[in-house]
Short mmCIF file of N, CA, C and O and ligand atoms in Angstrom, two decimals:
data_model
loop_
_atom_site.label_atom_id
_atom_site.label_comp_id
_atom_site.label_asym_id
_atom_site.label_seq_id
_atom_site.Cartn_x
_atom_site.Cartn_y
_atom_site.Cartn_z
N MET A 1 153.31 89.77 294.26
CA MET A 1 154.57 89.73 294.97
C MET A 1 155.73 89.96 294.00
O MET A 1 155.70 89.47 292.87
N ILE A 2 156.72 90.70 294.45
CA ILE A 2 157.94 90.91 293.64
C ILE A 2 158.94 89.83 294.05
O ILE A 2 159.21 89.65 295.23
N ASN A 3 159.49 89.13 293.06
CA ASN A 3 160.32 87.96 293.35
C ASN A 3 161.82 88.17 293.19
O ASN A 3 162.61 87.58 293.91
N LYS A 4 162.18 88.95 292.20
CA LYS A 4 163.62 89.11 291.91
C LYS A 4 163.79 90.25 290.93
O LYS A 4 162.81 90.78 290.39
N ILE A 5 165.04 90.62 290.69
CA ILE A 5 165.34 91.52 289.58
C ILE A 5 165.29 90.67 288.32
O ILE A 5 166.04 89.69 288.19
N ASP A 6 164.37 91.02 287.42
CA ASP A 6 164.24 90.26 286.18
C ASP A 6 165.36 90.64 285.21
O ASP A 6 166.02 89.78 284.65
N HIS A 7 165.52 91.93 285.01
CA HIS A 7 166.62 92.38 284.15
C HIS A 7 166.98 93.83 284.43
O HIS A 7 166.22 94.56 285.06
N ILE A 8 168.17 94.16 283.99
CA ILE A 8 168.64 95.55 284.01
C ILE A 8 168.83 95.94 282.55
O ILE A 8 169.44 95.20 281.78
N ALA A 9 168.24 97.08 282.16
CA ALA A 9 168.25 97.47 280.75
C ALA A 9 169.19 98.64 280.51
O ALA A 9 169.26 99.58 281.30
N ILE A 10 169.91 98.53 279.40
CA ILE A 10 170.89 99.54 279.01
C ILE A 10 170.54 100.01 277.58
O ILE A 10 170.33 99.18 276.70
N ALA A 11 170.47 101.31 277.40
CA ALA A 11 170.21 101.87 276.06
C ALA A 11 171.53 101.95 275.31
O ALA A 11 172.52 102.46 275.84
N VAL A 12 171.54 101.41 274.09
CA VAL A 12 172.78 101.37 273.29
C VAL A 12 172.50 101.84 271.86
O VAL A 12 171.38 101.73 271.36
N ASN A 13 173.54 102.33 271.22
CA ASN A 13 173.41 102.75 269.82
C ASN A 13 173.52 101.58 268.85
O ASN A 13 172.89 101.60 267.80
N ASN A 14 174.35 100.60 269.21
CA ASN A 14 174.64 99.51 268.27
C ASN A 14 174.59 98.19 269.03
O ASN A 14 175.48 97.88 269.82
N LEU A 15 173.54 97.43 268.80
CA LEU A 15 173.30 96.20 269.57
C LEU A 15 174.44 95.19 269.39
O LEU A 15 174.91 94.62 270.37
N GLU A 16 174.88 94.98 268.16
CA GLU A 16 175.92 93.97 267.93
C GLU A 16 177.21 94.35 268.67
O GLU A 16 177.84 93.51 269.29
N ALA A 17 177.56 95.63 268.59
CA ALA A 17 178.80 96.07 269.27
C ALA A 17 178.67 95.89 270.78
O ALA A 17 179.63 95.46 271.45
N SER A 18 177.49 96.18 271.32
CA SER A 18 177.30 96.05 272.77
C SER A 18 177.26 94.59 273.20
O SER A 18 177.80 94.23 274.26
N LEU A 19 176.64 93.74 272.38
CA LEU A 19 176.65 92.30 272.71
C LEU A 19 178.09 91.78 272.73
O LEU A 19 178.46 90.98 273.61
N GLU A 20 178.88 92.24 271.80
CA GLU A 20 180.28 91.81 271.75
C GLU A 20 181.02 92.28 273.01
O GLU A 20 181.81 91.54 273.60
N THR A 21 180.73 93.52 273.44
CA THR A 21 181.35 94.02 274.68
C THR A 21 180.98 93.13 275.85
O THR A 21 181.85 92.72 276.64
N PHE A 22 179.68 92.80 275.98
CA PHE A 22 179.25 91.98 277.12
C PHE A 22 179.72 90.53 276.98
O PHE A 22 179.97 89.87 278.00
N ARG A 23 179.87 90.04 275.74
CA ARG A 23 180.44 88.70 275.56
C ARG A 23 181.85 88.66 276.18
O ARG A 23 182.20 87.73 276.90
N LYS A 24 182.61 89.73 275.93
CA LYS A 24 183.97 89.80 276.49
C LYS A 24 183.94 89.95 278.01
O LYS A 24 184.69 89.30 278.73
N ILE A 25 183.06 90.82 278.50
CA ILE A 25 182.99 91.07 279.96
C ILE A 25 182.63 89.78 280.70
O ILE A 25 183.21 89.46 281.73
N LEU A 26 181.63 89.05 280.16
CA LEU A 26 181.09 87.89 280.89
C LEU A 26 181.84 86.60 280.59
O LEU A 26 181.72 85.63 281.35
N GLY A 27 182.56 86.57 279.47
CA GLY A 27 183.21 85.32 279.08
C GLY A 27 182.22 84.28 278.60
O GLY A 27 182.47 83.08 278.69
N TYR A 28 181.05 84.75 278.13
CA TYR A 28 180.01 83.84 277.65
C TYR A 28 180.17 83.63 276.15
O TYR A 28 180.76 84.44 275.46
N ASP A 29 179.54 82.54 275.65
CA ASP A 29 179.44 82.43 274.20
C ASP A 29 178.04 82.88 273.79
O ASP A 29 177.19 83.21 274.64
N GLU A 30 177.79 82.91 272.50
CA GLU A 30 176.56 83.53 272.01
C GLU A 30 175.30 82.74 272.32
O GLU A 30 174.19 83.24 272.12
N SER A 31 175.44 81.52 272.86
CA SER A 31 174.24 80.77 273.24
C SER A 31 173.48 81.46 274.38
O SER A 31 172.31 81.18 274.60
N ALA A 32 174.14 82.35 275.11
CA ALA A 32 173.48 83.09 276.20
C ALA A 32 172.71 84.30 275.67
O ALA A 32 172.02 84.96 276.44
N PHE A 33 172.82 84.57 274.36
CA PHE A 33 172.22 85.78 273.79
C PHE A 33 170.93 85.44 273.03
O PHE A 33 170.83 84.40 272.40
N ARG A 34 170.00 86.36 273.09
CA ARG A 34 168.79 86.24 272.27
C ARG A 34 168.40 87.64 271.81
O ARG A 34 168.46 88.59 272.59
N ILE A 35 168.03 87.77 270.54
CA ILE A 35 167.67 89.08 269.99
C ILE A 35 166.20 89.05 269.57
O ILE A 35 165.73 88.07 269.00
N GLU A 36 165.50 90.12 269.90
CA GLU A 36 164.08 90.21 269.57
C GLU A 36 163.76 91.65 269.18
O GLU A 36 164.34 92.59 269.72
N GLU A 37 162.83 91.80 268.25
CA GLU A 37 162.38 93.14 267.88
C GLU A 37 161.04 93.40 268.56
O GLU A 37 160.16 92.55 268.53
N VAL A 38 160.91 94.56 269.21
CA VAL A 38 159.62 94.94 269.82
C VAL A 38 159.10 96.13 269.03
O VAL A 38 159.52 97.27 269.24
N ALA A 39 158.20 95.83 268.10
CA ALA A 39 157.72 96.84 267.14
C ALA A 39 157.03 98.00 267.86
O ALA A 39 157.22 99.16 267.49
N SER A 40 156.27 97.68 268.91
CA SER A 40 155.50 98.73 269.60
C SER A 40 156.43 99.79 270.20
O SER A 40 156.05 100.95 270.32
N GLU A 41 157.64 99.39 270.58
CA GLU A 41 158.59 100.34 271.18
C GLU A 41 159.65 100.79 270.18
O GLU A 41 160.55 101.56 270.53
N LYS A 42 159.57 100.25 268.95
CA LYS A 42 160.56 100.58 267.91
C LYS A 42 161.99 100.34 268.41
O LYS A 42 162.87 101.20 268.29
N VAL A 43 162.19 99.15 268.99
CA VAL A 43 163.53 98.79 269.47
C VAL A 43 163.87 97.36 269.07
O VAL A 43 163.00 96.52 268.85
N ARG A 44 165.18 97.11 269.00
CA ARG A 44 165.70 95.77 268.95
C ARG A 44 166.30 95.50 270.31
O ARG A 44 167.02 96.35 270.86
N VAL A 45 166.00 94.33 270.87
CA VAL A 45 166.41 94.02 272.23
C VAL A 45 167.35 92.82 272.21
O VAL A 45 167.04 91.80 271.59
N GLY A 46 168.48 92.95 272.85
CA GLY A 46 169.39 91.83 273.02
C GLY A 46 169.37 91.40 274.47
O GLY A 46 169.64 92.21 275.37
N PHE A 47 168.99 90.14 274.72
CA PHE A 47 168.95 89.63 276.09
C PHE A 47 170.20 88.79 276.34
O PHE A 47 170.57 87.96 275.51
N ILE A 48 170.80 88.98 277.48
CA ILE A 48 171.91 88.14 277.92
C ILE A 48 171.49 87.52 279.24
O ILE A 48 171.24 88.25 280.22
N THR A 49 171.37 86.22 279.28
CA THR A 49 170.95 85.54 280.51
C THR A 49 172.16 85.35 281.42
O THR A 49 173.18 84.81 281.00
N ILE A 50 172.00 85.82 282.66
CA ILE A 50 173.04 85.68 283.68
C ILE A 50 172.37 85.03 284.88
O ILE A 50 171.70 85.71 285.66
N GLY A 51 172.50 83.73 285.02
CA GLY A 51 171.80 83.03 286.10
C GLY A 51 170.31 83.24 285.98
O GLY A 51 169.73 82.95 284.94
N GLU A 52 169.67 83.78 287.04
CA GLU A 52 168.22 83.99 287.04
C GLU A 52 167.83 85.35 286.50
O GLU A 52 166.65 85.66 286.40
N SER A 53 168.82 86.18 286.20
CA SER A 53 168.53 87.54 285.74
C SER A 53 169.05 87.73 284.32
O SER A 53 169.69 86.84 283.77
N LYS A 54 168.76 88.88 283.77
CA LYS A 54 169.22 89.18 282.43
C LYS A 54 169.70 90.62 282.35
O LYS A 54 169.27 91.48 283.13
N ILE A 55 170.58 90.85 281.40
CA ILE A 55 170.84 92.22 280.95
C ILE A 55 170.10 92.37 279.64
O ILE A 55 170.09 91.45 278.81
N GLU A 56 169.42 93.49 279.48
CA GLU A 56 168.63 93.77 278.28
C GLU A 56 169.27 94.97 277.60
O GLU A 56 169.33 96.05 278.19
N LEU A 57 169.76 94.78 276.39
CA LEU A 57 170.35 95.89 275.63
C LEU A 57 169.30 96.39 274.65
O LEU A 57 168.73 95.61 273.89
N LEU A 58 169.04 97.69 274.68
CA LEU A 58 167.97 98.29 273.88
C LEU A 58 168.56 99.19 272.80
O LEU A 58 169.21 100.19 273.11
N GLU A 59 168.32 98.82 271.54
CA GLU A 59 168.80 99.62 270.42
C GLU A 59 167.60 100.22 269.68
O GLU A 59 166.71 99.47 269.25
N PRO A 60 167.57 101.54 269.51
CA PRO A 60 166.42 102.13 268.82
C PRO A 60 166.41 101.77 267.34
O PRO A 60 167.46 101.68 266.71
N LEU A 61 165.20 101.54 266.80
CA LEU A 61 165.05 101.25 265.37
C LEU A 61 164.68 102.49 264.57
O LEU A 61 164.71 102.46 263.35
N SER A 62 164.29 103.55 265.24
CA SER A 62 163.97 104.80 264.54
C SER A 62 164.13 105.96 265.52
O SER A 62 164.19 105.75 266.74
N ASP A 63 164.17 107.16 264.96
CA ASP A 63 164.29 108.36 265.81
C ASP A 63 163.05 108.56 266.67
O ASP A 63 163.08 109.31 267.64
N GLU A 64 161.96 107.89 266.29
CA GLU A 64 160.71 108.02 267.04
C GLU A 64 160.68 107.11 268.27
O GLU A 64 159.78 107.21 269.10
N SER A 65 161.63 106.21 268.35
CA SER A 65 161.66 105.27 269.47
C SER A 65 161.91 106.01 270.78
O SER A 65 162.74 106.92 270.83
N PRO A 66 161.23 105.62 271.86
CA PRO A 66 161.53 106.22 273.17
C PRO A 66 163.01 106.05 273.55
O PRO A 66 163.57 106.90 274.23
N ILE A 67 163.62 104.98 273.06
CA ILE A 67 165.04 104.76 273.38
C ILE A 67 165.93 105.75 272.62
O ILE A 67 166.93 106.24 273.15
N ALA A 68 165.57 106.09 271.38
CA ALA A 68 166.31 107.11 270.62
C ALA A 68 166.24 108.45 271.36
O ALA A 68 167.24 109.17 271.48
N LYS A 69 165.06 108.76 271.88
CA LYS A 69 164.89 110.02 272.61
C LYS A 69 165.70 110.01 273.90
O LYS A 69 166.32 111.01 274.27
N PHE A 70 165.71 108.85 274.57
CA PHE A 70 166.50 108.72 275.80
C PHE A 70 167.98 108.95 275.50
O PHE A 70 168.66 109.70 276.21
N ILE A 71 168.50 108.31 274.43
CA ILE A 71 169.93 108.43 274.10
C ILE A 71 170.25 109.87 273.69
O ILE A 71 171.30 110.41 274.06
N ALA A 72 169.34 110.50 272.93
CA ALA A 72 169.58 111.89 272.51
C ALA A 72 169.71 112.80 273.73
O ALA A 72 170.51 113.74 273.74
N LYS A 73 168.94 112.51 274.77
CA LYS A 73 168.93 113.36 275.96
C LYS A 73 170.07 113.02 276.93
O LYS A 73 170.72 113.90 277.49
N ASN A 74 170.29 111.70 277.13
CA ASN A 74 171.20 111.26 278.20
C ASN A 74 172.46 110.57 277.71
O ASN A 74 173.36 110.30 278.50
N GLY A 75 172.51 110.21 276.43
CA GLY A 75 173.58 109.34 275.95
C GLY A 75 173.25 107.89 276.27
O GLY A 75 172.24 107.59 276.91
N GLU A 76 174.12 106.98 275.83
CA GLU A 76 173.92 105.57 276.14
C GLU A 76 174.02 105.37 277.65
O GLU A 76 174.68 106.15 278.34
N GLY A 77 173.42 104.31 278.15
CA GLY A 77 173.59 104.01 279.57
C GLY A 77 172.39 103.32 280.17
O GLY A 77 171.46 102.92 279.47
N MET A 78 172.43 103.20 281.51
CA MET A 78 171.38 102.54 282.29
C MET A 78 170.03 103.14 281.92
O MET A 78 169.85 104.35 282.01
N HIS A 79 169.09 102.30 281.56
CA HIS A 79 167.76 102.79 281.20
C HIS A 79 166.70 102.44 282.24
O HIS A 79 165.93 103.28 282.66
N HIS A 80 166.64 101.17 282.66
CA HIS A 80 165.67 100.82 283.70
C HIS A 80 166.06 99.53 284.41
O HIS A 80 166.90 98.77 283.92
N ILE A 81 165.43 99.32 285.56
CA ILE A 81 165.53 98.07 286.30
C ILE A 81 164.16 97.42 286.25
O ILE A 81 163.16 98.09 286.50
N ALA A 82 164.11 96.14 285.90
CA ALA A 82 162.83 95.44 285.84
C ALA A 82 162.72 94.43 286.97
O ALA A 82 163.67 93.67 287.24
N LEU A 83 161.56 94.45 287.63
CA LEU A 83 161.29 93.54 288.74
C LEU A 83 160.26 92.51 288.29
O LEU A 83 159.26 92.86 287.65
N ALA A 84 160.51 91.25 288.60
CA ALA A 84 159.57 90.19 288.24
C ALA A 84 158.42 90.20 289.24
O ALA A 84 158.64 90.15 290.45
N ALA A 85 157.20 90.28 288.72
CA ALA A 85 156.00 90.31 289.56
C ALA A 85 155.11 89.12 289.19
O ALA A 85 155.00 88.76 288.03
N ASP A 86 154.47 88.52 290.22
CA ASP A 86 153.53 87.41 289.97
C ASP A 86 152.28 87.89 289.24
O ASP A 86 151.76 87.20 288.37
N ASN A 87 151.79 89.06 289.65
CA ASN A 87 150.46 89.48 289.23
C ASN A 87 150.42 91.01 289.16
O ASN A 87 150.39 91.68 290.19
N LEU A 88 150.42 91.54 287.96
CA LEU A 88 150.46 93.00 287.80
C LEU A 88 149.21 93.67 288.35
O LEU A 88 149.30 94.78 288.89
N ASP A 89 148.07 93.02 288.21
CA ASP A 89 146.84 93.64 288.74
C ASP A 89 146.93 93.83 290.25
O ASP A 89 146.59 94.88 290.78
N ALA A 90 147.41 92.81 290.93
CA ALA A 90 147.57 92.90 292.38
C ALA A 90 148.60 93.97 292.74
O ALA A 90 148.41 94.73 293.71
N GLU A 91 149.67 94.07 291.95
CA GLU A 91 150.70 95.08 292.23
C GLU A 91 150.15 96.49 292.03
O GLU A 91 150.49 97.41 292.78
N ARG A 92 149.29 96.65 291.02
CA ARG A 92 148.69 97.98 290.78
C ARG A 92 147.84 98.41 291.97
O ARG A 92 147.89 99.57 292.39
N VAL A 93 147.07 97.48 292.51
CA VAL A 93 146.24 97.80 293.69
C VAL A 93 147.14 98.16 294.88
O VAL A 93 146.92 99.15 295.58
N ARG A 94 148.18 97.38 295.07
CA ARG A 94 149.11 97.62 296.19
C ARG A 94 149.80 98.98 296.03
O ARG A 94 149.88 99.76 296.97
N LEU A 95 150.28 99.28 294.80
CA LEU A 95 150.97 100.56 294.56
C LEU A 95 150.03 101.73 294.73
O LEU A 95 150.41 102.78 295.27
N ASP A 96 148.79 101.55 294.28
CA ASP A 96 147.81 102.61 294.40
C ASP A 96 147.62 103.00 295.86
O ASP A 96 147.53 104.19 296.20
N ALA A 97 147.58 102.01 296.75
CA ALA A 97 147.43 102.27 298.18
C ALA A 97 148.64 103.02 298.75
O ALA A 97 148.55 103.67 299.78
N GLU A 98 149.78 102.92 298.04
CA GLU A 98 151.00 103.63 298.46
C GLU A 98 151.16 104.96 297.71
O GLU A 98 152.21 105.59 297.77
N ASN A 99 150.12 105.34 296.96
CA ASN A 99 150.17 106.57 296.16
C ASN A 99 151.27 106.56 295.11
O ASN A 99 151.87 107.59 294.82
N ILE A 100 151.56 105.39 294.56
CA ILE A 100 152.52 105.29 293.46
C ILE A 100 151.72 104.89 292.22
O ILE A 100 151.00 103.89 292.23
N THR A 101 151.85 105.72 291.17
CA THR A 101 151.03 105.54 289.98
C THR A 101 151.87 105.07 288.80
O THR A 101 152.86 105.73 288.47
N PRO A 102 151.50 103.96 288.18
CA PRO A 102 152.23 103.55 286.97
C PRO A 102 152.07 104.60 285.87
O PRO A 102 151.10 105.36 285.84
N LEU A 103 153.05 104.65 284.96
CA LEU A 103 153.01 105.59 283.84
C LEU A 103 151.82 105.32 282.92
O LEU A 103 151.25 106.24 282.36
N ALA A 104 151.49 104.04 282.74
CA ALA A 104 150.41 103.64 281.84
C ALA A 104 149.94 102.26 282.26
O ALA A 104 150.65 101.57 282.99
N PRO A 105 148.77 101.84 281.80
CA PRO A 105 148.32 100.48 282.11
C PRO A 105 149.30 99.45 281.54
O PRO A 105 150.07 99.76 280.62
N PRO A 106 149.27 98.21 282.05
CA PRO A 106 150.16 97.17 281.54
C PRO A 106 149.99 96.98 280.03
O PRO A 106 148.90 97.14 279.49
N LYS A 107 151.10 96.65 279.36
CA LYS A 107 151.08 96.37 277.92
C LYS A 107 152.03 95.22 277.66
O LYS A 107 152.79 94.82 278.54
N GLU A 108 151.98 94.72 276.42
CA GLU A 108 152.86 93.59 276.10
C GLU A 108 154.25 94.10 275.77
O GLU A 108 154.42 95.01 274.97
N GLY A 109 155.25 93.49 276.39
CA GLY A 109 156.64 93.84 276.13
C GLY A 109 157.38 92.65 275.52
O GLY A 109 156.77 91.69 275.07
N ALA A 110 158.72 92.73 275.53
CA ALA A 110 159.54 91.67 274.96
C ALA A 110 159.26 90.35 275.66
O ALA A 110 158.90 90.31 276.84
N GLY A 111 159.38 89.26 274.92
CA GLY A 111 159.18 87.93 275.49
C GLY A 111 157.72 87.65 275.81
O GLY A 111 157.41 86.71 276.54
N GLY A 112 156.80 88.48 275.29
CA GLY A 112 155.37 88.28 275.54
C GLY A 112 154.96 88.60 276.97
O GLY A 112 153.86 88.28 277.40
N LYS A 113 155.87 89.25 277.73
CA LYS A 113 155.53 89.60 279.12
C LYS A 113 154.60 90.79 279.16
O LYS A 113 154.64 91.64 278.28
N GLN A 114 153.79 90.85 280.20
CA GLN A 114 153.02 92.05 280.50
C GLN A 114 153.92 92.96 281.31
O GLN A 114 154.52 92.52 282.31
N ILE A 115 154.02 94.22 280.89
CA ILE A 115 154.92 95.14 281.59
C ILE A 115 154.22 96.45 281.91
O ILE A 115 153.28 96.86 281.21
N MET A 116 154.69 97.11 282.96
CA MET A 116 154.27 98.49 283.22
C MET A 116 155.44 99.20 283.89
O MET A 116 156.32 98.58 284.49
N PHE A 117 155.45 100.52 283.74
CA PHE A 117 156.56 101.32 284.25
C PHE A 117 156.08 102.29 285.32
O PHE A 117 154.94 102.77 285.26
N LEU A 118 156.97 102.59 286.25
CA LEU A 118 156.73 103.63 287.25
C LEU A 118 157.57 104.83 286.87
O LEU A 118 158.71 104.67 286.42
N HIS A 119 157.03 106.01 287.04
CA HIS A 119 157.73 107.21 286.62
C HIS A 119 158.97 107.45 287.50
O HIS A 119 158.89 107.34 288.73
N PRO A 120 160.10 107.81 286.87
CA PRO A 120 161.33 108.05 287.65
C PRO A 120 161.18 109.14 288.72
O PRO A 120 161.90 109.12 289.71
N LYS A 121 160.22 110.05 288.52
CA LYS A 121 160.00 111.09 289.54
C LYS A 121 159.61 110.47 290.88
O LYS A 121 159.82 111.06 291.93
N GLN A 122 159.01 109.27 290.81
CA GLN A 122 158.54 108.61 292.04
C GLN A 122 159.55 107.59 292.57
O GLN A 122 159.30 106.94 293.58
N THR A 123 160.64 107.40 291.82
CA THR A 123 161.52 106.26 292.14
C THR A 123 162.99 106.66 292.13
O THR A 123 163.83 105.97 291.52
N ASN A 124 163.32 107.77 292.78
CA ASN A 124 164.71 108.23 292.85
C ASN A 124 165.38 108.33 291.48
O ASN A 124 166.56 108.02 291.32
N ARG A 125 164.58 108.72 290.48
CA ARG A 125 165.07 108.96 289.12
C ARG A 125 165.58 107.71 288.42
O ARG A 125 166.36 107.78 287.49
N VAL A 126 165.12 106.53 288.88
CA VAL A 126 165.43 105.30 288.17
C VAL A 126 164.11 104.75 287.64
O VAL A 126 163.18 104.49 288.40
N LEU A 127 164.04 104.60 286.32
CA LEU A 127 162.83 104.03 285.73
C LEU A 127 162.71 102.58 286.18
O LEU A 127 163.66 101.81 286.07
N ILE A 128 161.55 102.23 286.74
CA ILE A 128 161.30 100.87 287.23
C ILE A 128 160.23 100.22 286.36
O ILE A 128 159.19 100.81 286.12
N GLU A 129 160.52 99.01 285.91
CA GLU A 129 159.55 98.23 285.16
C GLU A 129 159.08 97.08 286.04
O GLU A 129 159.88 96.45 286.72
N PHE A 130 157.79 96.80 286.00
CA PHE A 130 157.24 95.58 286.59
C PHE A 130 156.95 94.64 285.43
O PHE A 130 156.32 95.06 284.46
N ALA A 131 157.39 93.41 285.53
CA ALA A 131 157.21 92.45 284.43
C ALA A 131 156.57 91.18 284.96
O ALA A 131 157.05 90.58 285.93
N GLN A 132 155.48 90.80 284.30
CA GLN A 132 154.78 89.56 284.66
C GLN A 132 154.88 88.59 283.50
O GLN A 132 154.54 88.94 282.36
N LYS A 133 155.33 87.38 283.80
CA LYS A 133 155.44 86.35 282.76
C LYS A 133 154.10 86.08 282.12
O LYS A 133 153.07 86.12 282.79
N LYS A 134 154.14 85.72 280.85
CA LYS A 134 152.93 85.31 280.14
C LYS A 134 152.38 84.08 280.84
O LYS A 134 153.12 83.18 281.20
N LYS A 135 151.04 84.07 281.05
CA LYS A 135 150.44 82.93 281.75
C LYS A 135 150.18 81.78 280.83
O LYS A 135 150.01 81.96 279.64
ZN1 ZN B 201 162.80 95.98 280.38
#
């Protein structure tokens, strides 16, 4: 079951500068921020907790990062919407019956969550992530 929007992700060139921008926008102090490196994706991630949801700022750590490639092609901006799912295996079966195919099998993402993505070609050109909390 899909429960809520877990986070909205934005690709940025400079994580500190973007966190400062969102600190001003939200009027939050830095206790709402958390930074994590996800080596598998070659990104540094800044999380800003807003109630039950988060904004995720993605800064590439190398030109090989998928986020670097995204920024080179599109510039900074909206990268994906993540939906919180109870059970990724069950969601895969459900999506398969709807002829929607994930880009790849689930893998570990930031925060130790299991994540998988749906191709934007199938989702009105918005990359969708399904995220399941670590059990
Ligand atoms: Zn995400």
